[in-house]
């Protein structure tokens, strides 16, 4: 039996962008223009999920499932102070460039976009529509005769939007992420990083006869 699916493995990660969310409520979802976040080193995504069977007639009768937040760990070079402050809601002294950490934060929500390269040379394009950033452990050590260096682990905790998007199945639902495979040849990806892509501005490739 033949299958319509193509199976590949990931062999690359690049084009890491972020955009600050300017509005997300019952009336609209808007975001600023995407900016390069950092050179992309590695990404690891985990999703909080739960599933439990319910028993009736002395046997598992159904399974109840639930999905929570996503946690994307981004390995990037050490970030500039001004960018750290922007992502974490901290204050920077514009005169000296110093990070003035008061131990308090202002919660800011962002979207992140990136692409994953397959072994066949095509890409999977992603926008995660809403989340916050935090830095994981920061470490350094004395310089020695090795080539060891330290980088940043930036954690993006993703949630769903408050705004409910119009979907092709005639329902309105919150958004969490948009994922497109370039090799399908259906959705436009040539301008993927010029705006945050949502279910309402995702474009179909138009083939001219």
CSV table of C-alpha atoms in Angstrom, one decimal:
chain,number,residue,atom,x,y,z
A,1,UNK,CA,0.0,0.0,0.0
A,2,UNK,CA,1.3,3.4,-0.9
A,3,UNK,CA,1.1,6.4,1.4
A,4,UNK,CA,0.8,10.1,0.4
A,5,UNK,CA,3.1,11.2,3.2
A,6,UNK,CA,6.7,12.1,2.9
A,7,UNK,CA,9.0,11.3,5.9
A,8,UNK,CA,12.2,13.2,6.6
A,9,UNK,CA,14.2,14.3,9.7
A,10,UNK,CA,15.2,17.7,10.9
A,11,UNK,CA,18.6,19.0,9.9
A,12,UNK,CA,18.6,22.6,10.7
A,13,UNK,CA,17.0,25.5,12.6
A,14,UNK,CA,17.2,29.2,11.6
A,15,UNK,CA,15.4,32.5,11.0
A,16,UNK,CA,14.4,33.1,14.7
A,17,UNK,CA,12.1,36.2,14.9
A,18,UNK,CA,10.0,37.8,17.6
A,19,UNK,CA,7.2,40.4,17.6
A,20,UNK,CA,5.5,42.1,20.5
A,21,UNK,CA,1.8,41.6,20.8
A,22,UNK,CA,0.1,45.0,20.9
A,23,UNK,CA,-3.5,43.8,21.3
A,24,UNK,CA,-5.2,40.5,22.2
A,25,UNK,CA,-8.7,40.6,23.4
A,26,UNK,CA,-12.2,39.6,22.2
A,27,UNK,CA,-12.1,42.2,19.4
A,28,UNK,CA,-8.7,41.8,17.8
A,29,UNK,CA,-5.2,40.2,17.7
A,30,UNK,CA,-2.4,42.5,16.5
A,31,UNK,CA,1.4,42.4,16.7
A,32,UNK,CA,4.3,44.6,15.8
A,33,UNK,CA,6.6,44.0,12.9
A,34,UNK,CA,8.8,40.9,13.4
A,35,UNK,CA,12.5,41.5,14.4
A,36,UNK,CA,15.4,39.1,14.4
A,37,UNK,CA,15.6,37.6,17.9
A,38,UNK,CA,19.1,36.0,17.7
A,39,UNK,CA,21.1,33.5,15.7
A,40,UNK,CA,19.3,30.2,16.2
A,41,UNK,CA,21.3,27.4,17.8
A,42,UNK,CA,18.8,24.8,19.0
A,43,UNK,CA,15.1,24.5,19.9
A,44,UNK,CA,13.4,22.0,22.2
A,45,UNK,CA,9.6,22.2,22.5
A,46,UNK,CA,7.5,20.4,25.2
A,47,UNK,CA,3.8,20.6,25.5
A,48,UNK,CA,1.9,20.1,28.8
A,49,UNK,CA,-0.6,17.4,28.1
A,50,UNK,CA,-2.7,15.1,30.3
A,51,UNK,CA,-4.8,12.1,29.5
A,52,UNK,CA,-6.7,9.8,31.9
A,53,UNK,CA,-9.0,6.9,31.2
A,54,UNK,CA,-12.5,6.8,32.7
A,55,UNK,CA,-13.8,3.4,33.8
A,56,UNK,CA,-17.3,2.1,33.2
A,57,UNK,CA,-18.6,-1.5,33.3
A,58,UNK,CA,-15.3,-2.5,34.9
A,59,UNK,CA,-13.1,-1.5,32.0
A,60,UNK,CA,-11.5,1.6,30.4
A,61,UNK,CA,-14.5,3.2,28.6
A,62,UNK,CA,-13.1,6.6,27.4
A,63,UNK,CA,-10.0,8.8,27.7
A,64,UNK,CA,-10.3,12.4,28.7
A,65,UNK,CA,-7.5,14.6,27.4
A,66,UNK,CA,-6.4,18.1,28.0
A,67,UNK,CA,-3.6,20.3,26.5
A,68,UNK,CA,-1.9,23.2,28.4
A,69,UNK,CA,1.0,25.5,27.7
A,70,UNK,CA,4.0,25.0,25.4
A,71,UNK,CA,7.6,25.5,26.6
A,72,UNK,CA,10.2,26.2,23.9
A,73,UNK,CA,13.8,26.2,25.0
A,74,UNK,CA,15.9,28.3,22.6
A,75,UNK,CA,19.7,28.0,22.6
A,76,UNK,CA,21.1,31.3,21.4
A,77,UNK,CA,24.3,33.3,21.9
A,78,UNK,CA,24.5,35.6,25.0
A,79,UNK,CA,21.8,38.3,24.4
A,80,UNK,CA,22.6,42.1,24.5
A,81,UNK,CA,21.4,43.8,27.7
A,82,UNK,CA,18.8,46.0,25.9
A,83,UNK,CA,17.2,42.9,24.3
A,84,UNK,CA,17.1,41.0,27.6
A,85,UNK,CA,15.4,44.0,29.2
A,86,UNK,CA,12.8,44.2,26.4
A,87,UNK,CA,12.0,40.5,26.5
A,88,UNK,CA,11.8,40.2,30.3
A,89,UNK,CA,10.1,43.5,31.0
A,90,UNK,CA,13.1,45.1,32.8
A,91,UNK,CA,14.4,48.7,32.8
A,92,UNK,CA,17.5,49.9,30.9
A,93,UNK,CA,19.2,53.2,31.7
A,94,UNK,CA,19.5,54.8,28.2
A,95,UNK,CA,22.3,57.0,29.3
A,96,UNK,CA,24.6,54.2,30.5
A,97,UNK,CA,23.1,51.2,28.9
A,98,UNK,CA,22.9,49.5,32.3
A,99,UNK,CA,20.2,47.0,33.2
A,100,UNK,CA,18.4,48.3,36.3
A,101,UNK,CA,17.0,45.1,37.8
A,102,UNK,CA,14.6,45.9,40.6
A,103,UNK,CA,13.4,42.3,41.0
A,104,UNK,CA,10.1,43.2,39.4
A,105,UNK,CA,8.9,42.5,35.9
A,106,UNK,CA,6.3,43.9,33.6
A,107,UNK,CA,4.7,41.0,31.7
A,108,UNK,CA,5.0,41.4,28.0
A,109,UNK,CA,3.6,39.0,25.4
A,110,UNK,CA,5.3,38.1,22.2
A,111,UNK,CA,5.0,35.9,19.2
A,112,UNK,CA,8.0,33.9,17.9
A,113,UNK,CA,8.6,32.7,14.4
A,114,UNK,CA,11.3,30.3,13.0
A,115,UNK,CA,11.9,27.6,10.5
A,116,UNK,CA,13.1,24.0,10.7
A,117,UNK,CA,15.1,22.5,7.8
A,118,UNK,CA,14.3,18.9,6.6
A,119,UNK,CA,17.0,16.6,5.2
A,120,UNK,CA,15.5,17.1,1.8
A,121,UNK,CA,16.3,20.8,1.9
A,122,UNK,CA,12.8,22.1,2.4
A,123,UNK,CA,11.6,23.9,5.5
A,124,UNK,CA,8.8,23.7,8.1
A,125,UNK,CA,7.7,27.3,9.0
A,126,UNK,CA,6.3,28.1,12.4
A,127,UNK,CA,4.7,31.0,14.2
A,128,UNK,CA,3.8,30.6,17.9
A,129,UNK,CA,1.2,33.3,18.5
A,130,UNK,CA,1.5,34.2,22.2
A,131,UNK,CA,3.9,33.7,25.1
A,132,UNK,CA,6.4,35.2,27.5
A,133,UNK,CA,10.1,34.9,27.8
A,134,UNK,CA,12.4,34.0,30.7
A,135,UNK,CA,16.1,33.2,30.9
A,136,UNK,CA,17.2,29.8,32.2
A,137,UNK,CA,20.4,29.4,34.1
A,138,UNK,CA,23.2,31.7,33.2
A,139,UNK,CA,26.7,30.5,33.9
A,140,UNK,CA,30.3,31.2,33.0
A,141,UNK,CA,33.7,29.8,34.0
A,142,UNK,CA,37.3,30.9,34.1
A,143,UNK,CA,39.0,30.8,30.7
A,144,UNK,CA,41.4,27.9,30.2
A,145,UNK,CA,43.1,26.1,27.3
A,146,UNK,CA,39.8,24.6,26.0
A,147,UNK,CA,37.4,26.0,23.5
A,148,UNK,CA,34.4,25.8,25.9
A,149,UNK,CA,32.0,28.7,25.9
A,150,UNK,CA,28.6,29.4,27.5
A,151,UNK,CA,25.4,30.6,25.8
A,152,UNK,CA,21.9,31.6,26.8
A,153,UNK,CA,18.9,29.3,27.2
A,154,UNK,CA,15.9,31.4,26.5
A,155,UNK,CA,12.5,29.9,27.5
A,156,UNK,CA,9.4,30.8,25.6
A,157,UNK,CA,6.2,29.8,27.4
A,158,UNK,CA,3.4,29.7,24.8
A,159,UNK,CA,-0.3,30.0,25.5
A,160,UNK,CA,-3.4,30.5,23.4
A,161,UNK,CA,-4.7,33.9,22.3
A,162,UNK,CA,-7.8,35.5,23.8
A,163,UNK,CA,-8.9,36.5,20.4
A,164,UNK,CA,-10.9,33.8,18.5
A,165,UNK,CA,-9.9,33.5,14.8
A,166,UNK,CA,-12.2,32.5,12.0
A,167,UNK,CA,-11.2,29.0,10.9
A,168,UNK,CA,-11.9,27.2,7.6
A,169,UNK,CA,-14.4,24.8,9.3
A,170,UNK,CA,-16.7,27.8,10.1
A,171,UNK,CA,-15.8,27.9,13.7
A,172,UNK,CA,-14.0,30.6,15.8
A,173,UNK,CA,-11.3,29.4,18.1
A,174,UNK,CA,-8.2,30.8,19.9
A,175,UNK,CA,-4.8,30.5,18.2
A,176,UNK,CA,-1.7,28.8,19.6
A,177,UNK,CA,0.6,28.2,16.6
A,178,UNK,CA,0.6,28.1,12.8
A,179,UNK,CA,2.8,25.4,11.1
A,180,UNK,CA,3.3,25.1,7.4
A,181,UNK,CA,5.5,22.6,5.4
A,182,UNK,CA,7.0,24.3,2.4
A,183,UNK,CA,7.1,21.0,0.4
A,184,UNK,CA,3.3,20.8,0.4
A,185,UNK,CA,3.3,23.7,-2.0
A,186,UNK,CA,0.0,25.1,-0.7
A,187,UNK,CA,0.6,28.0,1.6
A,188,UNK,CA,2.8,31.1,0.9
A,189,UNK,CA,6.0,31.2,2.9
A,190,UNK,CA,8.1,33.7,0.8
A,191,UNK,CA,7.0,36.5,3.2
A,192,UNK,CA,6.6,34.4,6.3
A,193,UNK,CA,8.7,36.7,8.5
A,194,UNK,CA,7.4,40.1,7.4
A,195,UNK,CA,4.4,39.8,9.7
A,196,UNK,CA,3.0,37.4,12.4
A,197,UNK,CA,1.1,34.8,10.4
A,198,UNK,CA,-2.4,33.9,11.8
A,199,UNK,CA,-5.3,31.8,10.5
A,200,UNK,CA,-6.8,35.0,9.1
A,201,UNK,CA,-3.8,36.2,7.0
A,202,UNK,CA,-2.3,32.8,6.0
A,203,UNK,CA,-2.3,32.9,2.2
A,204,UNK,CA,-2.7,30.2,-0.4
A,205,UNK,CA,-0.3,29.9,-3.3
A,206,UNK,CA,-2.0,31.1,-6.4
A,207,UNK,CA,-0.9,29.2,-9.6
A,208,UNK,CA,-1.2,31.3,-12.8
A,209,UNK,CA,-2.3,29.2,-15.8
